[in-house]
PDB file of C-alpha atoms and ligand atoms in Angstrom:
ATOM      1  CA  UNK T  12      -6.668  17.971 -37.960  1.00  0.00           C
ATOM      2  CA  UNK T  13      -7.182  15.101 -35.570  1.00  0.00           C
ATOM      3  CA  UNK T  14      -9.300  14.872 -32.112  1.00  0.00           C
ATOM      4  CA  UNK T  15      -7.976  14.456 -28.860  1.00  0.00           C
ATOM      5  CA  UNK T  16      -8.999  11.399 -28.468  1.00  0.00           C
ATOM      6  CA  UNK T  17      -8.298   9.605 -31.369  1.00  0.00           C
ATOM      7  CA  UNK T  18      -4.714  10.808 -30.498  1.00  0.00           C
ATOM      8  CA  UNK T  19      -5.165   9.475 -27.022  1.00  0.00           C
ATOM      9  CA  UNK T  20      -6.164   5.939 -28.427  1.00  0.00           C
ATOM     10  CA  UNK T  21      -3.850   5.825 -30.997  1.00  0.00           C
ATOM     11  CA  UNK T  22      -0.554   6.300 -28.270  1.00  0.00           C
ATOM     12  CA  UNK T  23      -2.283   4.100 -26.000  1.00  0.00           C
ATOM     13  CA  UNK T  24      -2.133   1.013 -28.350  1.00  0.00           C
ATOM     14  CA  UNK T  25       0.824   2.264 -30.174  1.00  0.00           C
ATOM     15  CA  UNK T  26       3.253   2.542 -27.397  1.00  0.00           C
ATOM     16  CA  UNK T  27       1.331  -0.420 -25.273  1.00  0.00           C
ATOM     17  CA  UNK T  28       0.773   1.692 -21.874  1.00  0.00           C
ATOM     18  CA  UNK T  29      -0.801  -1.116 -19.927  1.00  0.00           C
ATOM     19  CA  UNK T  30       2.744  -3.090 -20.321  1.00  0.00           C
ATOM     20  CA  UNK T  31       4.700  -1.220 -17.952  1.00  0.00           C
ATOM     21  CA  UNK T  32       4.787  -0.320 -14.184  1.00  0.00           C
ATOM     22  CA  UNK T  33       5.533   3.255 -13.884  1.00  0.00           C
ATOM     23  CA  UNK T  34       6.601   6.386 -11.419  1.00  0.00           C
ATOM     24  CA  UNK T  35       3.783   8.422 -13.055  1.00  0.00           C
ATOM     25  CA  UNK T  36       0.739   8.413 -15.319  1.00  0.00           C
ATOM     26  CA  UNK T  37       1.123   7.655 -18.796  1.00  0.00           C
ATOM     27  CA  UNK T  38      -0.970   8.960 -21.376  1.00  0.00           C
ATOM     28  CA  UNK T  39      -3.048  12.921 -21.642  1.00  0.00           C
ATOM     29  CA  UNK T  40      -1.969  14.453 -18.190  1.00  0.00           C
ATOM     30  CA  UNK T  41      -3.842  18.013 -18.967  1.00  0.00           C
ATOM     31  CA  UNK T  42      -6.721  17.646 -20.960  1.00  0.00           C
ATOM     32  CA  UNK T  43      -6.723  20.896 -23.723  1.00  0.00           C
ATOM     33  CA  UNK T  44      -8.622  21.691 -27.266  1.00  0.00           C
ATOM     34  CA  UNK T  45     -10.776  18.681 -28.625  1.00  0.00           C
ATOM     35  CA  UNK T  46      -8.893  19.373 -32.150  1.00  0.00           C
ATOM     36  CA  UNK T  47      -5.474  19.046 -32.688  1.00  0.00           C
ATOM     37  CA  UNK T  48      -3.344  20.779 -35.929  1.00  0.00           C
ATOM     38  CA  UNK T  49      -0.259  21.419 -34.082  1.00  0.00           C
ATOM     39  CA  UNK T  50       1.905  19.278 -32.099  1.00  0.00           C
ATOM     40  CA  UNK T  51       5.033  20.862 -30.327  1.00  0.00           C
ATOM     41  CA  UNK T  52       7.351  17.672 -29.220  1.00  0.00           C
ATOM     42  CA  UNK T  53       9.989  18.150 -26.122  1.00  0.00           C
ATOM     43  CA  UNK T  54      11.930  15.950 -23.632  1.00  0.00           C
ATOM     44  CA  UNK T  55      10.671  17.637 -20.224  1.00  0.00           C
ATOM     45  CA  UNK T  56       7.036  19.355 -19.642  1.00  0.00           C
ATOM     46  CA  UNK T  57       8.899  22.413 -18.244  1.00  0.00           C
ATOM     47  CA  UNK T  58       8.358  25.760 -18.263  1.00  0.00           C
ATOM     48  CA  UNK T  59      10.609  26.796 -20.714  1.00  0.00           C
ATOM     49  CA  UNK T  60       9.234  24.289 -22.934  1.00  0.00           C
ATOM     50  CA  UNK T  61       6.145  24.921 -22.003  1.00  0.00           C
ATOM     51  CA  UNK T  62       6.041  28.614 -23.301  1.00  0.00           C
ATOM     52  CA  UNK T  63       8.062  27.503 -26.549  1.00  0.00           C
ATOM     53  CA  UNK T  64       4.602  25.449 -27.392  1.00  0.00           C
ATOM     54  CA  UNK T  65       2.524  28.584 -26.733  1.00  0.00           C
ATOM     55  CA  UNK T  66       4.383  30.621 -28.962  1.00  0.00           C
ATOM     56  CA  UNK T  67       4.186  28.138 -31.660  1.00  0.00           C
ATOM     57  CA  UNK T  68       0.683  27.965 -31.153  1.00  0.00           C
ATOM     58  CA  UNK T  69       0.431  24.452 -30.776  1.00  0.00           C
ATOM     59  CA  UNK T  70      -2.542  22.486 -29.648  1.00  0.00           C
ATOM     60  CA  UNK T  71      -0.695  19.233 -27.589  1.00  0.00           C
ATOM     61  CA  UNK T  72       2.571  19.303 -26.497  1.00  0.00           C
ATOM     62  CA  UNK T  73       4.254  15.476 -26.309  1.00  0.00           C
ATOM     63  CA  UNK T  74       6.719  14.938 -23.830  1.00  0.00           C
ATOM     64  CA  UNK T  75       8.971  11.755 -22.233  1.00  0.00           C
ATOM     65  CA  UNK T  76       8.958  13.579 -18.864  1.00  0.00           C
ATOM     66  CA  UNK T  77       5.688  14.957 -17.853  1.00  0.00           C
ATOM     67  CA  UNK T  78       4.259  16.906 -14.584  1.00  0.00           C
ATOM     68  CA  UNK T  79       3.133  14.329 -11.944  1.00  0.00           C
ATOM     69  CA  UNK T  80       5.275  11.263 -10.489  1.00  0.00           C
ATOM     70  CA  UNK T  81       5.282   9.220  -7.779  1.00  0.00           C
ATOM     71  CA  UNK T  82       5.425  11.259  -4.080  1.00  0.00           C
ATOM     72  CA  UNK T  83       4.383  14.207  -5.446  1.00  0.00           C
ATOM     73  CA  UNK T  84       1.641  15.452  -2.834  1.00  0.00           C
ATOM     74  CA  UNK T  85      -0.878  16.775  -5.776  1.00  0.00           C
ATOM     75  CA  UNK T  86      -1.169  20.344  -5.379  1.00  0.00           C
ATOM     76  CA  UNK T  87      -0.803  22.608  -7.942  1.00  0.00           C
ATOM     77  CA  UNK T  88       1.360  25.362  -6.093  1.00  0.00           C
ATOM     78  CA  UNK T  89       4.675  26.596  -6.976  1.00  0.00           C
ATOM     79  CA  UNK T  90       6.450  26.221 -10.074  1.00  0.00           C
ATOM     80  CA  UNK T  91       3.709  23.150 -10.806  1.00  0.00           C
ATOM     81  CA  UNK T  92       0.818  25.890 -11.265  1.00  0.00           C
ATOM     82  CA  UNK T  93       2.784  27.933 -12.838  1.00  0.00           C
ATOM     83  CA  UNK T  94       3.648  24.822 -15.609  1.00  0.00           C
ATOM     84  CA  UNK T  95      -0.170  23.835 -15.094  1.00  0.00           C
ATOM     85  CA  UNK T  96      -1.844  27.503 -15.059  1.00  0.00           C
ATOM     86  CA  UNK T  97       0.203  28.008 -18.977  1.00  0.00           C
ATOM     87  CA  UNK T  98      -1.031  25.147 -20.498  1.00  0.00           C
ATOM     88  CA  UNK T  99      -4.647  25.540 -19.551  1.00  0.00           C
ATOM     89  CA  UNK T 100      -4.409  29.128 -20.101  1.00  0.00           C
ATOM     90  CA  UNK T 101      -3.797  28.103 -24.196  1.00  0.00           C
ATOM     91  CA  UNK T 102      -5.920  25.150 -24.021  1.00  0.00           C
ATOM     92  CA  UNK T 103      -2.781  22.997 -24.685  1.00  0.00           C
ATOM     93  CA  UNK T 104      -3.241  18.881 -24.191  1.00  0.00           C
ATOM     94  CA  UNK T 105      -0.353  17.500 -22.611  1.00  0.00           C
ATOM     95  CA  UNK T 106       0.575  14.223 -23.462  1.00  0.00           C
ATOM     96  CA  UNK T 107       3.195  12.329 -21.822  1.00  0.00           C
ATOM     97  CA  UNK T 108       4.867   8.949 -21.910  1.00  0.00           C
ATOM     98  CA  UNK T 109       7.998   8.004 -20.125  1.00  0.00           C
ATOM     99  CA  UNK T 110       8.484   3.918 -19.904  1.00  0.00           C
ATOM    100  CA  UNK T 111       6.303   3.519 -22.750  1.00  0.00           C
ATOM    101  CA  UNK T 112       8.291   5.660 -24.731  1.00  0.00           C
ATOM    102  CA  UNK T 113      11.622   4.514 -23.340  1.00  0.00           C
ATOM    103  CA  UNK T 114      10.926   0.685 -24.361  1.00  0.00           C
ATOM    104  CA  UNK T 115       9.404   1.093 -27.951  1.00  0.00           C
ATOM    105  CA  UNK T 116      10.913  -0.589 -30.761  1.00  0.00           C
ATOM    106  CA  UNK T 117      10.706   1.672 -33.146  1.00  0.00           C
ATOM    107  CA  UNK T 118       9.587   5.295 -32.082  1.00  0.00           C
ATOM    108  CA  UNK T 119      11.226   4.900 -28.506  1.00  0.00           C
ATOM    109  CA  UNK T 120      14.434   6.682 -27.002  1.00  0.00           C
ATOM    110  CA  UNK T 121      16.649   3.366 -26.548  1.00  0.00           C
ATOM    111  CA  UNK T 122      15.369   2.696 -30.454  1.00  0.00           C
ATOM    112  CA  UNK T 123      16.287   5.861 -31.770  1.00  0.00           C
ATOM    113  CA  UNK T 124      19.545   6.625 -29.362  1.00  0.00           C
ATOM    114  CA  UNK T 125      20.803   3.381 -30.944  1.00  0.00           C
ATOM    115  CA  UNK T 126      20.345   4.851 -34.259  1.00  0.00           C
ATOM    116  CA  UNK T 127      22.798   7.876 -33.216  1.00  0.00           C
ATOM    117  CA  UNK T 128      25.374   5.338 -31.844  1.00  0.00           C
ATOM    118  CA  UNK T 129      25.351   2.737 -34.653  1.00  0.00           C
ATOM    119  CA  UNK T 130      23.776   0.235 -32.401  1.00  0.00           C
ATOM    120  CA  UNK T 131      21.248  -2.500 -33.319  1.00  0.00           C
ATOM    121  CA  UNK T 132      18.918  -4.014 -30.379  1.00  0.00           C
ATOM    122  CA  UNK T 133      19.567  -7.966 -30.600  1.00  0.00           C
ATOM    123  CA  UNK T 134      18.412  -8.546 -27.427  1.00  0.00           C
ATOM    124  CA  UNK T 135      16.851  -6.544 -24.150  1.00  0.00           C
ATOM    125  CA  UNK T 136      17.719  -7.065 -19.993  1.00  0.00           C
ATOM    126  CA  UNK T 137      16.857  -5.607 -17.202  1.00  0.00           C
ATOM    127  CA  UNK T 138      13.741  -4.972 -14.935  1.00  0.00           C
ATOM    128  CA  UNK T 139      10.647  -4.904 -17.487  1.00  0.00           C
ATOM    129  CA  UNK T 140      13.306  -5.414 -20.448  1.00  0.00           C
ATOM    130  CA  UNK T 141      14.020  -1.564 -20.836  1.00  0.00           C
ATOM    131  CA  UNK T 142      17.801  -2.172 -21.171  1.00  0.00           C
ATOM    132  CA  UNK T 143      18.814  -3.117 -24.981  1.00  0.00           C
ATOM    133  CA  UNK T 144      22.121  -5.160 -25.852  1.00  0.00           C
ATOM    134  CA  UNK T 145      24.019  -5.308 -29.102  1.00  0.00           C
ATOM    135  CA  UNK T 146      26.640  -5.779 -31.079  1.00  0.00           C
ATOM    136  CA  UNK T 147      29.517  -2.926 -30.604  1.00  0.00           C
ATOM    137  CA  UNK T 148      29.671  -0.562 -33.564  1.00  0.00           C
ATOM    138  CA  UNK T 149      33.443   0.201 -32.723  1.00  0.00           C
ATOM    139  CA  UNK T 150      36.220  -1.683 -31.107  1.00  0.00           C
ATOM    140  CA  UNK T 151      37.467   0.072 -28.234  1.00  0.00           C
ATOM    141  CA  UNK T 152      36.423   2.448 -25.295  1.00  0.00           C
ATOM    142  CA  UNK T 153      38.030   5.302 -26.952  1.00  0.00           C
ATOM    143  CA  UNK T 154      36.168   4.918 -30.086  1.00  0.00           C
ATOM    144  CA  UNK T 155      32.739   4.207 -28.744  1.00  0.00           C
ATOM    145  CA  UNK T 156      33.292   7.433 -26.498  1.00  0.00           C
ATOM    146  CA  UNK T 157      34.136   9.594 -29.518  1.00  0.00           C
ATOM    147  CA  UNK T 158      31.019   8.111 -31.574  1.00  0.00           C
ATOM    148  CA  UNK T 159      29.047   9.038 -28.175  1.00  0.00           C
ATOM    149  CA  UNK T 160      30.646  12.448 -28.346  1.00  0.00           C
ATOM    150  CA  UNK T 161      30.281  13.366 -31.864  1.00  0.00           C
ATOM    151  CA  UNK T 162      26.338  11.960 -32.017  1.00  0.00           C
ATOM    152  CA  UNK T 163      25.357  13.767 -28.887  1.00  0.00           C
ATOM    153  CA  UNK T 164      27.538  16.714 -29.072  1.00  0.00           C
ATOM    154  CA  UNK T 165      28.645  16.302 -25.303  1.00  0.00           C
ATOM    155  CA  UNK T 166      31.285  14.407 -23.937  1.00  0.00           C
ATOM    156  CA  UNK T 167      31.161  11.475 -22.001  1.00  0.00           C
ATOM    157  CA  UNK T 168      31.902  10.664 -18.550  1.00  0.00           C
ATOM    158  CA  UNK T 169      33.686   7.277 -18.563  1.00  0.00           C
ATOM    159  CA  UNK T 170      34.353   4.814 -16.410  1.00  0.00           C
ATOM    160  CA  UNK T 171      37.075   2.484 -17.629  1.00  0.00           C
ATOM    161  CA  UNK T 172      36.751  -1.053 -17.441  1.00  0.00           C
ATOM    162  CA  UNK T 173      39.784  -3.076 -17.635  1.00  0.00           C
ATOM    163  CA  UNK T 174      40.705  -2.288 -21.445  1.00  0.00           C
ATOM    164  CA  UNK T 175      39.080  -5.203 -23.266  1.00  0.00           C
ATOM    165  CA  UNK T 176      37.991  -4.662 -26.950  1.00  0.00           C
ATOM    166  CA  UNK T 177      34.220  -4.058 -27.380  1.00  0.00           C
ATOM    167  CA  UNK T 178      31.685  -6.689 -28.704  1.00  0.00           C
ATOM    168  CA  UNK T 179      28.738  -6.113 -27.330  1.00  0.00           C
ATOM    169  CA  UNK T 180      27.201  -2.669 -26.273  1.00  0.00           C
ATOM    170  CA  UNK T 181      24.648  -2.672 -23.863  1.00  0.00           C
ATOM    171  CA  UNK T 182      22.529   0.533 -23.347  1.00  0.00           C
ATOM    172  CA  UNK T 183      19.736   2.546 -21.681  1.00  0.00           C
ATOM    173  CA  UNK T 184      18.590   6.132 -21.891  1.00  0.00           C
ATOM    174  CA  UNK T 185      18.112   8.495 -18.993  1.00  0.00           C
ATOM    175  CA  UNK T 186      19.186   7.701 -15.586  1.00  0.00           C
ATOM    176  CA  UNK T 187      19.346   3.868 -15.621  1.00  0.00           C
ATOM    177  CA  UNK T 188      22.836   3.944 -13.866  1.00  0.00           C
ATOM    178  CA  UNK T 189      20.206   0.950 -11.665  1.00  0.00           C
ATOM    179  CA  UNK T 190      20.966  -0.955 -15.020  1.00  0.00           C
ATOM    180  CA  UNK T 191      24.610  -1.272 -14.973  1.00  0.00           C
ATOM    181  CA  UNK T 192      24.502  -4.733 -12.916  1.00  0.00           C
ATOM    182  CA  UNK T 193      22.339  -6.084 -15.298  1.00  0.00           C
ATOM    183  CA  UNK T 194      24.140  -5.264 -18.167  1.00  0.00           C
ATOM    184  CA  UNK T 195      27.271  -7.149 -16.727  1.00  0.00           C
ATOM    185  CA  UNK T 196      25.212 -10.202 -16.101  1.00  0.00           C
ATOM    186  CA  UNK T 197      23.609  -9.803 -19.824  1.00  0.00           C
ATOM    187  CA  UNK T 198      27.136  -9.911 -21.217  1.00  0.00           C
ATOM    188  CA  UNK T 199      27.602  -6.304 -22.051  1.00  0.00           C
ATOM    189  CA  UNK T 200      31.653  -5.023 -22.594  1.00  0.00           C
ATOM    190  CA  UNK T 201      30.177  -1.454 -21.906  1.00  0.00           C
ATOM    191  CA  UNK T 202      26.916   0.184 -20.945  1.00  0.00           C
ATOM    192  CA  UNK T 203      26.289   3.552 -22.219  1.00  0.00           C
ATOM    193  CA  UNK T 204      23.240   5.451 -20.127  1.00  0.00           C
ATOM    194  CA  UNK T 205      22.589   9.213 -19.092  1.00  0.00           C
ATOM    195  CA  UNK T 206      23.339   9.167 -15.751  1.00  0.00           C
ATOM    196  CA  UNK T 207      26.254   8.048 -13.401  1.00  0.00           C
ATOM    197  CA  UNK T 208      26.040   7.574  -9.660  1.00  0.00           C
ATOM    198  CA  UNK T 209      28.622   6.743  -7.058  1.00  0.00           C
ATOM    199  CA  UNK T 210      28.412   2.559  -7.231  1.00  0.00           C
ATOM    200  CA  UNK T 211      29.040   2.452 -10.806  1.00  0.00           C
ATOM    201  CA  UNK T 212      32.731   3.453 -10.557  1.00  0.00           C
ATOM    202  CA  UNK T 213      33.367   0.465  -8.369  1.00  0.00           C
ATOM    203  CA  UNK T 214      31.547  -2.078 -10.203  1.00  0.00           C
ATOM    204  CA  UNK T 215      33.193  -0.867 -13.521  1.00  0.00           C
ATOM    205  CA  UNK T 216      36.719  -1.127 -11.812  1.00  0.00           C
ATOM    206  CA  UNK T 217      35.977  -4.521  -9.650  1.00  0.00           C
ATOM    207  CA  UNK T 218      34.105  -6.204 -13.063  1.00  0.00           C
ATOM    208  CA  UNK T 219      36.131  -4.918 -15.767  1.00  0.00           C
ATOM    209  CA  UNK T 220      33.087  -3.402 -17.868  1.00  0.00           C
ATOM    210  CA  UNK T 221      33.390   0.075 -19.252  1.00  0.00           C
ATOM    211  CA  UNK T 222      30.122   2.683 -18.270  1.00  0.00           C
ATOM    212  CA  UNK T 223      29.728   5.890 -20.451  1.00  0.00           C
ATOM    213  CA  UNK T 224      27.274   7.984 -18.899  1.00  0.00           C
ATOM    214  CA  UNK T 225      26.515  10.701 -21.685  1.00  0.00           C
ATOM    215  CA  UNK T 226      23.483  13.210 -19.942  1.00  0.00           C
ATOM    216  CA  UNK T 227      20.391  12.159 -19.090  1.00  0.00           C
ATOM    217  CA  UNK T 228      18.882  14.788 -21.355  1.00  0.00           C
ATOM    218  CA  UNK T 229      21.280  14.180 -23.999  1.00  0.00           C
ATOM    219  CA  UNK T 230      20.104  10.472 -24.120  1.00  0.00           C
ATOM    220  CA  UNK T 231      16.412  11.154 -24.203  1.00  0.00           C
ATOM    221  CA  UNK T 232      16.357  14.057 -26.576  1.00  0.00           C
ATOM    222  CA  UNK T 233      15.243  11.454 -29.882  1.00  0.00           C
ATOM    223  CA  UNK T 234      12.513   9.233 -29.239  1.00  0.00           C
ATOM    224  CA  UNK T 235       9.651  12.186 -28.237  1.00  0.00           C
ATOM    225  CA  UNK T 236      10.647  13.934 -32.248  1.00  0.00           C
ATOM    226  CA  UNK T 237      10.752  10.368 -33.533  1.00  0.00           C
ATOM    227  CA  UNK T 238       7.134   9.683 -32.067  1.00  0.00           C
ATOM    228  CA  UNK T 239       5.674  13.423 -32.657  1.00  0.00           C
ATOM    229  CA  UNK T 240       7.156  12.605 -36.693  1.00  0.00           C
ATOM    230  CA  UNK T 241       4.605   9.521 -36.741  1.00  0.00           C
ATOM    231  CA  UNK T 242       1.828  10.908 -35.456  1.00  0.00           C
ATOM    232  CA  UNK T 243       2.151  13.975 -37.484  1.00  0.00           C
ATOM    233  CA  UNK T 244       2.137  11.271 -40.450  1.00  0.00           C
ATOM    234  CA  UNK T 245      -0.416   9.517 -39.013  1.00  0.00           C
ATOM    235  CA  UNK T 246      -2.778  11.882 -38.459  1.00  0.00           C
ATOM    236  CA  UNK T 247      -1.848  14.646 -40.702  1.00  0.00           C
ATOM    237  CA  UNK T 248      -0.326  17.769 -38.081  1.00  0.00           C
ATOM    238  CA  UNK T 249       1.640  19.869 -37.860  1.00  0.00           C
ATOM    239  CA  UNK T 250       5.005  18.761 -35.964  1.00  0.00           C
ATOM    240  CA  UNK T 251       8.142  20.762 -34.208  1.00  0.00           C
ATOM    241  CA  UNK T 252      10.653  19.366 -32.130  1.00  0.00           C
ATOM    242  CA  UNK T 253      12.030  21.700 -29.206  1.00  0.00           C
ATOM    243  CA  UNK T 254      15.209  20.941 -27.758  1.00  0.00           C
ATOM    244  CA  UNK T 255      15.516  22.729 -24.161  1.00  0.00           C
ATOM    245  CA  UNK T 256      19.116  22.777 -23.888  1.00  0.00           C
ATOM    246  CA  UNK T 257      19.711  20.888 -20.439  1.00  0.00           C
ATOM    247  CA  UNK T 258      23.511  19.816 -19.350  1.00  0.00           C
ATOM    248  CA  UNK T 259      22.263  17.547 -16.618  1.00  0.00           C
TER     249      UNK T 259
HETATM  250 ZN1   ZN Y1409      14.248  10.381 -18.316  1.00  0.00          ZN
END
């Protein structure tokens, strides 16, 4: 058993919250139980997820994507109070950490995706050094695609570049397509992230570096069960990983 608040602390420091500029507010968003047995760890604070942690009967839920961001208006109407009204309901702390968790070396998503893809961070880019660059586990497109498909279980969308073989692999979980630039200027051969958007097809044709985007979800599904692992070391909980199948 562990309180809330040593919990709190502990992520704080651990996943160094003050570093980053962020779309939302890192850290305990809903404030539940003082004690904590039973963590229930997730990609997205929704609903579905939501009610998988009350039937598991956990006590804090820890999530990458959590309820509030950036132009959200603050009322708790809607599908919001509905997410809000469950968790207070059970009493449920909601803890959530998206750049934090997204940059951290060890427990974070671009950490742990690399260990799904065979990739080793040598070096990082991009704005607050989210994106990580390494050597290419495989030679060619083709190959890094399949690795991509077999690890995540989805298939790829790629973008071709102009055919050259693969040395280093530059990556970034979620919906960093924003990255892509930066991983041409960083020396990347190929940039794997979750998300694709219109630009990247031309850059990828005009520069001649290949983009994978493999789901946003897909991408972001390891570092919150990496992190919820720790802490249920750490602090001796119990810990459950749910995965709320999302194609997008
Ligand atoms: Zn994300």
């Amino acid at each position: 058993m562990a309180q809330r608040r040593d919990i709190d602390r502990h992520l704080h420091e651990l996943l160094q919250v003050d570093r980053f500029k962020d779309y939302g507010p890192n850290g305990l968003q809903v404030e539940g139980k003082d004690e904590i047995v039973k963590i229930v760890s997730g990609v997205t604070a929704s609903r579905a997820l939501i009610d998988a942690a009350i039937a598991e009967g956990a006590d804090a839920l820890l999530v990458h994507h959590g309820l509030f961001w950036r132009g959200h208006d603050g009322r708790l109407t809607g599908w919001l109070k509905a997410r809000v009204e469950r968790l207070m309901a059970h009493g449920i702390n909601l803890f959530a950490y998206h750049l934090p968790l997204d940059a951290h070396p060890e427990w974070g998503n671009n950490a742990q995706l690399g260990r799904q893809l065979g990739l080793q961070g040598e070096a990082r880019f991009g704005d607050q050094d989210l994106g990580w660059l390494g050597a290419a586990p495989v030679a060619t497109l083709d190959a890094l695609a399949e690795c991509a498909h077999q690890a995540l279980g989805r298939a790829p969308l790629v973008l071709p570049g102009d055919g050259r073989p693969l040395q280093r692999v530059a990556w970034c979980t979620g919906g960093a397509q924003g990255f892509f630039e930066a991983a041409i200027a960083a020396g990347a051969d190929a940039f794997i992230t979750g998300e694709v958007s219109e630009p990247q097809a031309h850059l990828a044709r005009e520069t001649g570096v290949a983009f994978l985007a493999c789901g946003h979800h897909a991408t972001e599904r390891y570092g919150a069960p990496a992190l919820g692992a720790h802490l249920a070391a750490q602090f001796g909980l119990t810990h459950r990983f749910i995965d709320i199948d999302n194609p997008a």
